[in-house]
CSV table of C-alpha atoms in Angstrom, one decimal:
chain,number,residue,atom,x,y,z
W,290,UNK,CA,-65.7,-1.6,-49.4
W,291,UNK,CA,-66.9,-4.6,-51.2
W,292,UNK,CA,-65.1,-6.3,-54.1
W,293,UNK,CA,-65.9,-9.3,-56.2
W,294,UNK,CA,-64.7,-12.4,-54.4
W,295,UNK,CA,-65.1,-11.4,-50.8
W,296,UNK,CA,-66.5,-8.4,-49.0
W,297,UNK,CA,-64.1,-6.7,-46.6
W,298,UNK,CA,-65.5,-6.2,-43.2
W,299,UNK,CA,-62.4,-4.9,-41.4
W,300,UNK,CA,-60.9,-1.7,-40.1
W,301,UNK,CA,-57.5,-1.5,-41.7
W,302,UNK,CA,-54.5,0.3,-40.4
W,303,UNK,CA,-55.2,3.2,-42.7
W,304,UNK,CA,-58.2,4.1,-40.6
W,305,UNK,CA,-60.8,3.4,-43.2
W,306,UNK,CA,-63.7,1.5,-41.8
W,307,UNK,CA,-64.8,-1.1,-44.3
W,308,UNK,CA,-67.5,-2.9,-42.2
W,309,UNK,CA,-70.8,-3.6,-43.8
W,310,UNK,CA,-72.4,-2.8,-40.5
W,311,UNK,CA,-72.2,0.9,-41.2
W,312,UNK,CA,-75.1,0.6,-43.6
W,313,UNK,CA,-78.7,0.6,-42.4
W,314,UNK,CA,-80.2,-2.8,-42.0
W,315,UNK,CA,-83.9,-2.3,-41.4
W,316,UNK,CA,-86.4,-1.2,-44.0
W,317,UNK,CA,-87.5,1.7,-41.9
W,318,UNK,CA,-84.1,3.2,-42.2
W,319,UNK,CA,-84.2,3.1,-46.0
W,320,UNK,CA,-87.4,5.1,-46.0
W,321,UNK,CA,-85.7,7.9,-44.1
W,322,UNK,CA,-82.6,7.9,-46.3
W,323,UNK,CA,-83.8,11.0,-48.2
W,324,UNK,CA,-84.4,13.0,-45.1
W,325,UNK,CA,-81.3,11.9,-43.1
W,326,UNK,CA,-78.0,13.6,-43.4
W,327,UNK,CA,-75.6,11.0,-44.8
W,328,UNK,CA,-72.2,11.3,-46.5
W,329,UNK,CA,-73.6,9.5,-49.6
W,330,UNK,CA,-75.1,11.5,-52.4
W,331,UNK,CA,-78.4,10.1,-53.7
W,332,UNK,CA,-80.5,10.7,-56.8
W,333,UNK,CA,-84.1,10.0,-57.8
W,334,UNK,CA,-85.0,7.6,-60.6
W,335,UNK,CA,-88.5,7.3,-62.0
W,336,UNK,CA,-88.7,3.5,-61.6
W,337,UNK,CA,-87.2,2.7,-58.2
W,338,UNK,CA,-87.2,6.0,-56.3
W,339,UNK,CA,-84.1,6.7,-54.3
W,340,UNK,CA,-80.9,5.1,-55.5
W,341,UNK,CA,-77.4,5.6,-54.0
W,342,UNK,CA,-74.8,6.7,-56.5
W,343,UNK,CA,-71.9,4.3,-57.1
W,344,UNK,CA,-69.3,4.2,-54.4
W,345,UNK,CA,-65.7,5.1,-55.2
W,346,UNK,CA,-64.9,1.4,-54.8
W,347,UNK,CA,-67.3,0.3,-57.5
W,348,UNK,CA,-64.5,0.0,-60.0
W,349,UNK,CA,-63.1,-2.9,-58.0
W,350,UNK,CA,-66.3,-4.9,-58.0
W,351,UNK,CA,-64.9,-7.6,-60.3
W,352,UNK,CA,-61.6,-7.9,-58.5
W,353,UNK,CA,-60.8,-10.3,-55.7
W,354,UNK,CA,-59.8,-8.5,-52.5
W,355,UNK,CA,-56.3,-9.9,-52.4
W,356,UNK,CA,-55.6,-8.5,-55.9
W,357,UNK,CA,-55.9,-4.9,-54.6
W,358,UNK,CA,-52.7,-3.1,-53.8
W,359,UNK,CA,-51.9,-1.2,-50.6
W,360,UNK,CA,-53.9,-3.2,-48.1
W,361,UNK,CA,-52.7,-5.3,-45.2
W,362,UNK,CA,-55.8,-7.5,-44.6
W,363,UNK,CA,-55.3,-11.2,-44.6
W,364,UNK,CA,-58.0,-13.8,-45.2
W,365,UNK,CA,-58.3,-14.8,-41.5
W,366,UNK,CA,-59.0,-11.2,-40.6
W,367,UNK,CA,-62.1,-10.9,-42.7
W,368,UNK,CA,-65.5,-10.8,-40.8
W,369,UNK,CA,-68.3,-12.5,-42.7
W,370,UNK,CA,-66.7,-12.6,-46.2
W,371,UNK,CA,-69.0,-13.1,-49.2
W,372,UNK,CA,-68.5,-14.8,-52.5
W,373,UNK,CA,-70.0,-12.5,-55.1
W,374,UNK,CA,-71.2,-13.1,-58.6
W,375,UNK,CA,-68.5,-12.6,-61.2
W,376,UNK,CA,-68.8,-10.5,-64.4
W,377,UNK,CA,-70.8,-11.8,-67.4
W,378,UNK,CA,-68.8,-13.8,-69.9
W,379,UNK,CA,-69.3,-11.1,-72.6
W,380,UNK,CA,-67.6,-8.5,-70.3
W,381,UNK,CA,-64.4,-10.5,-70.1
W,382,UNK,CA,-62.5,-11.9,-73.1
W,383,UNK,CA,-60.4,-14.1,-70.8
W,384,UNK,CA,-61.0,-16.2,-67.7
W,385,UNK,CA,-61.4,-14.2,-64.5
W,386,UNK,CA,-58.6,-16.2,-63.0
W,387,UNK,CA,-56.2,-14.9,-65.6
W,388,UNK,CA,-56.7,-11.2,-65.0
W,389,UNK,CA,-56.5,-8.8,-62.1
W,390,UNK,CA,-56.9,-5.0,-61.5
W,391,UNK,CA,-54.0,-2.8,-60.7
W,392,UNK,CA,-54.4,0.9,-60.7
W,393,UNK,CA,-57.9,0.5,-62.2
W,394,UNK,CA,-56.7,-1.4,-65.3
W,395,UNK,CA,-57.0,-5.0,-66.2
W,396,UNK,CA,-53.7,-6.9,-66.9
W,397,UNK,CA,-53.1,-10.4,-67.8
W,398,UNK,CA,-51.0,-12.3,-65.3
W,399,UNK,CA,-47.5,-12.9,-66.7
W,400,UNK,CA,-46.7,-15.8,-64.6
W,401,UNK,CA,-49.0,-18.7,-63.8
W,402,UNK,CA,-47.0,-19.4,-60.8
W,403,UNK,CA,-48.6,-16.3,-59.2
W,404,UNK,CA,-51.8,-18.2,-58.8
W,405,UNK,CA,-50.6,-20.1,-55.7
W,406,UNK,CA,-48.9,-17.0,-54.2
W,407,UNK,CA,-52.1,-15.0,-54.5
W,408,UNK,CA,-54.1,-17.8,-52.9
W,409,UNK,CA,-51.6,-17.8,-50.0
W,410,UNK,CA,-52.5,-14.1,-49.5
W,411,UNK,CA,-56.1,-15.3,-48.7
W,412,UNK,CA,-54.7,-17.1,-45.7
W,413,UNK,CA,-57.7,-19.3,-45.1
W,414,UNK,CA,-55.5,-22.0,-43.6
W,415,UNK,CA,-55.1,-19.8,-40.5
W,416,UNK,CA,-58.8,-19.2,-39.9
W,417,UNK,CA,-60.0,-20.6,-36.5
W,418,UNK,CA,-63.5,-19.0,-36.3
W,419,UNK,CA,-65.3,-18.2,-39.5
W,420,UNK,CA,-68.8,-17.2,-40.5
W,421,UNK,CA,-69.7,-17.9,-44.2
W,422,UNK,CA,-73.5,-17.7,-43.8
W,423,UNK,CA,-76.2,-16.2,-46.1
W,424,UNK,CA,-73.9,-16.5,-49.2
W,425,UNK,CA,-76.8,-16.6,-51.8
W,426,UNK,CA,-74.8,-19.0,-54.0
W,427,UNK,CA,-76.8,-18.6,-57.1
W,428,UNK,CA,-74.0,-18.8,-59.7
W,429,UNK,CA,-71.7,-21.7,-60.4
W,430,UNK,CA,-68.8,-19.3,-60.0
W,431,UNK,CA,-69.8,-18.6,-56.4
W,432,UNK,CA,-70.3,-22.2,-55.5
W,433,UNK,CA,-67.0,-23.3,-57.0
W,434,UNK,CA,-65.1,-20.7,-55.0
W,435,UNK,CA,-67.1,-21.4,-51.9
W,436,UNK,CA,-66.1,-25.1,-52.0
W,437,UNK,CA,-62.5,-24.1,-52.8
W,438,UNK,CA,-62.4,-22.0,-49.6
W,439,UNK,CA,-63.9,-24.7,-47.4
W,440,UNK,CA,-61.3,-27.2,-48.6
W,441,UNK,CA,-58.6,-24.9,-47.3
W,442,UNK,CA,-60.0,-24.5,-43.8
W,443,UNK,CA,-57.6,-27.0,-42.2
W,444,UNK,CA,-57.5,-25.2,-38.9
W,445,UNK,CA,-61.0,-23.9,-38.4
W,446,UNK,CA,-62.6,-24.9,-35.1
W,447,UNK,CA,-65.9,-23.0,-35.3
W,448,UNK,CA,-67.7,-22.6,-38.7
W,449,UNK,CA,-71.1,-21.1,-39.5
W,450,UNK,CA,-72.7,-22.1,-42.8
W,451,UNK,CA,-76.3,-21.0,-42.2
W,452,UNK,CA,-78.8,-20.6,-45.1
W,453,UNK,CA,-76.5,-21.4,-48.0
W,454,UNK,CA,-78.7,-23.9,-49.9
W,455,UNK,CA,-75.9,-26.4,-49.7
W,456,UNK,CA,-76.6,-29.9,-51.0
W,457,UNK,CA,-73.4,-31.9,-50.7
W,458,UNK,CA,-70.2,-31.2,-48.8
W,459,UNK,CA,-68.8,-34.7,-48.8
W,460,UNK,CA,-65.7,-33.6,-50.7
W,461,UNK,CA,-64.7,-31.2,-47.9
W,462,UNK,CA,-62.6,-32.2,-44.9
W,463,UNK,CA,-62.5,-30.0,-41.7
W,464,UNK,CA,-59.9,-31.9,-39.6
W,465,UNK,CA,-60.1,-29.5,-36.5
W,466,UNK,CA,-63.7,-28.4,-36.7
W,467,UNK,CA,-65.5,-28.7,-33.3
W,468,UNK,CA,-68.6,-26.6,-33.8
W,469,UNK,CA,-70.4,-26.7,-37.2
W,470,UNK,CA,-73.7,-24.9,-37.9
W,471,UNK,CA,-75.5,-26.1,-41.1
W,472,UNK,CA,-78.9,-24.7,-40.2
W,473,UNK,CA,-81.3,-24.2,-43.1
W,474,UNK,CA,-79.6,-25.9,-46.0
W,475,UNK,CA,-80.7,-28.6,-48.5
W,476,UNK,CA,-78.9,-31.6,-47.0
W,477,UNK,CA,-80.8,-34.9,-47.4
W,478,UNK,CA,-78.3,-37.3,-45.9
W,479,UNK,CA,-75.7,-37.5,-43.2
W,480,UNK,CA,-73.3,-38.8,-46.0
W,481,UNK,CA,-73.4,-35.3,-47.5
W,482,UNK,CA,-71.8,-33.8,-44.4
W,483,UNK,CA,-68.1,-32.7,-44.6
W,484,UNK,CA,-65.6,-35.0,-42.9
W,485,UNK,CA,-65.4,-33.7,-39.3
W,486,UNK,CA,-63.4,-36.2,-37.1
W,487,UNK,CA,-63.2,-33.8,-34.2
W,488,UNK,CA,-66.8,-32.5,-34.2
W,489,UNK,CA,-68.4,-31.9,-30.8
W,490,UNK,CA,-71.5,-29.7,-31.6
W,491,UNK,CA,-73.4,-30.1,-34.8
W,492,UNK,CA,-76.5,-28.2,-35.9
W,493,UNK,CA,-78.5,-29.6,-38.9
W,494,UNK,CA,-81.9,-28.0,-38.2
W,495,UNK,CA,-84.2,-27.2,-41.1
W,496,UNK,CA,-82.6,-29.5,-43.7
W,497,UNK,CA,-84.2,-32.5,-45.4
W,498,UNK,CA,-82.7,-35.4,-43.6
W,499,UNK,CA,-85.2,-38.3,-43.5
W,500,UNK,CA,-83.1,-41.3,-42.3
W,501,UNK,CA,-81.4,-41.8,-38.9
W,502,UNK,CA,-79.5,-45.0,-39.9
W,503,UNK,CA,-76.6,-43.0,-41.3
W,504,UNK,CA,-76.0,-41.3,-37.9
W,505,UNK,CA,-73.7,-44.3,-37.2
W,506,UNK,CA,-71.2,-42.5,-39.4
W,507,UNK,CA,-70.7,-40.0,-36.6
W,508,UNK,CA,-70.2,-42.7,-33.9
W,509,UNK,CA,-66.4,-42.5,-34.0
W,510,UNK,CA,-66.4,-38.7,-33.4
W,511,UNK,CA,-66.6,-37.0,-30.0
W,512,UNK,CA,-70.0,-35.6,-30.8
W,513,UNK,CA,-71.8,-34.3,-27.7
W,514,UNK,CA,-74.6,-32.1,-29.0
W,515,UNK,CA,-76.8,-32.6,-32.1
W,516,UNK,CA,-79.7,-30.6,-33.5
W,517,UNK,CA,-82.0,-32.2,-36.0
W,518,UNK,CA,-85.1,-30.0,-35.5
W,519,UNK,CA,-87.4,-29.5,-38.4
W,520,UNK,CA,-86.1,-32.4,-40.4
W,521,UNK,CA,-88.4,-35.2,-41.6
W,522,UNK,CA,-86.5,-37.6,-39.4
W,523,UNK,CA,-87.8,-35.8,-36.3
W,524,UNK,CA,-91.2,-37.3,-36.9
W,525,UNK,CA,-90.1,-40.9,-37.0
W,526,UNK,CA,-91.4,-43.2,-34.3
W,527,UNK,CA,-89.1,-43.5,-31.3
W,528,UNK,CA,-87.1,-40.6,-32.8
W,529,UNK,CA,-85.0,-39.7,-29.7
W,530,UNK,CA,-84.3,-43.3,-28.6
W,531,UNK,CA,-83.1,-44.1,-32.2
W,532,UNK,CA,-80.7,-41.2,-32.2
W,533,UNK,CA,-79.2,-42.1,-28.9
W,534,UNK,CA,-79.0,-45.7,-30.0
W,535,UNK,CA,-76.9,-44.7,-33.0
W,536,UNK,CA,-74.8,-42.2,-30.9
W,537,UNK,CA,-74.3,-43.7,-27.4
W,538,UNK,CA,-71.9,-40.8,-26.4
W,539,UNK,CA,-74.4,-38.1,-27.4
W,540,UNK,CA,-75.4,-35.9,-24.4
W,541,UNK,CA,-77.8,-33.3,-25.9
W,542,UNK,CA,-80.4,-33.7,-28.7
W,543,UNK,CA,-82.3,-30.7,-30.0
W,544,UNK,CA,-81.3,-28.7,-27.0
W,545,UNK,CA,-82.6,-31.2,-24.5
W,546,UNK,CA,-80.2,-33.3,-22.4
W,547,UNK,CA,-80.4,-37.1,-22.6
W,548,UNK,CA,-83.4,-38.3,-20.5
W,549,UNK,CA,-83.8,-41.7,-18.8
W,550,UNK,CA,-86.5,-42.8,-21.3
W,551,UNK,CA,-84.1,-42.0,-24.2
W,552,UNK,CA,-82.0,-45.0,-23.1
W,553,UNK,CA,-84.8,-47.4,-23.7
W,554,UNK,CA,-84.1,-49.4,-26.9
W,555,UNK,CA,-86.5,-48.5,-29.7
W,556,UNK,CA,-89.4,-51.0,-30.2
W,557,UNK,CA,-88.4,-51.8,-33.8
W,558,UNK,CA,-84.9,-50.7,-34.7
W,559,UNK,CA,-85.2,-51.7,-38.4
W,560,UNK,CA,-88.5,-49.8,-39.0
W,561,UNK,CA,-88.7,-46.3,-40.4
W,562,UNK,CA,-92.4,-45.7,-39.9
W,563,UNK,CA,-93.7,-42.2,-39.4
W,564,UNK,CA,-95.7,-41.5,-36.3
W,565,UNK,CA,-99.3,-40.3,-36.6
W,566,UNK,CA,-99.9,-36.8,-35.1
W,567,UNK,CA,-103.6,-36.2,-34.3
């Protein structure tokens, strides 16, 4: 079952499997949907063909998962949660933070003090391994809640943030994070990274980082492995020697261990010329 806020991907004690993996993933499966025997009823529409009828949980699509009654799932038990787009402004006469669903009806919170109690139910502080990739953060509501979640990950050690179009995470601190994957985002500078004092393995492939000088900001960390593939800085002259010059304790760059020639000082440390590829 998916609800606005975060998609549940968890088998609860009630025996109901809420994992998104139960749905077909390949396009070929969709073409066979009309012929296959599935528990979902389908109907034909003139414009788009086969369309699944609304699921029973559709009435909860604008409710955060921790607002739903009769569940025992905590935030650190969610697998690949997603921040979904909230309802349009004309659908709600009050802010979405001031309402919740109970028994299928919207009710205004009576006590503002419940805000903090409900956030505690999310339990993000206890997450150690978390995957928040492919969020498709196209709405300010989504990005705001996404950053809010990241700021609460005080115990996370392994974090996946792949393909989220993230531009700036400098306001986030991940004090225990050792493995961080930021593959395929829109970062342009090392200064836009979250504060990760314990980072050991960092992946920044397929971003837009063009300068290597700011790598010195990671010198005080125990960083051992760094991936900068498919960034503009990869095509700088003396690329590898410059990286290892900024990070003497680094052991692996772009999946290749440190080589003897990587220890040779770059010919012109202050230059930032691009090499010519023939």
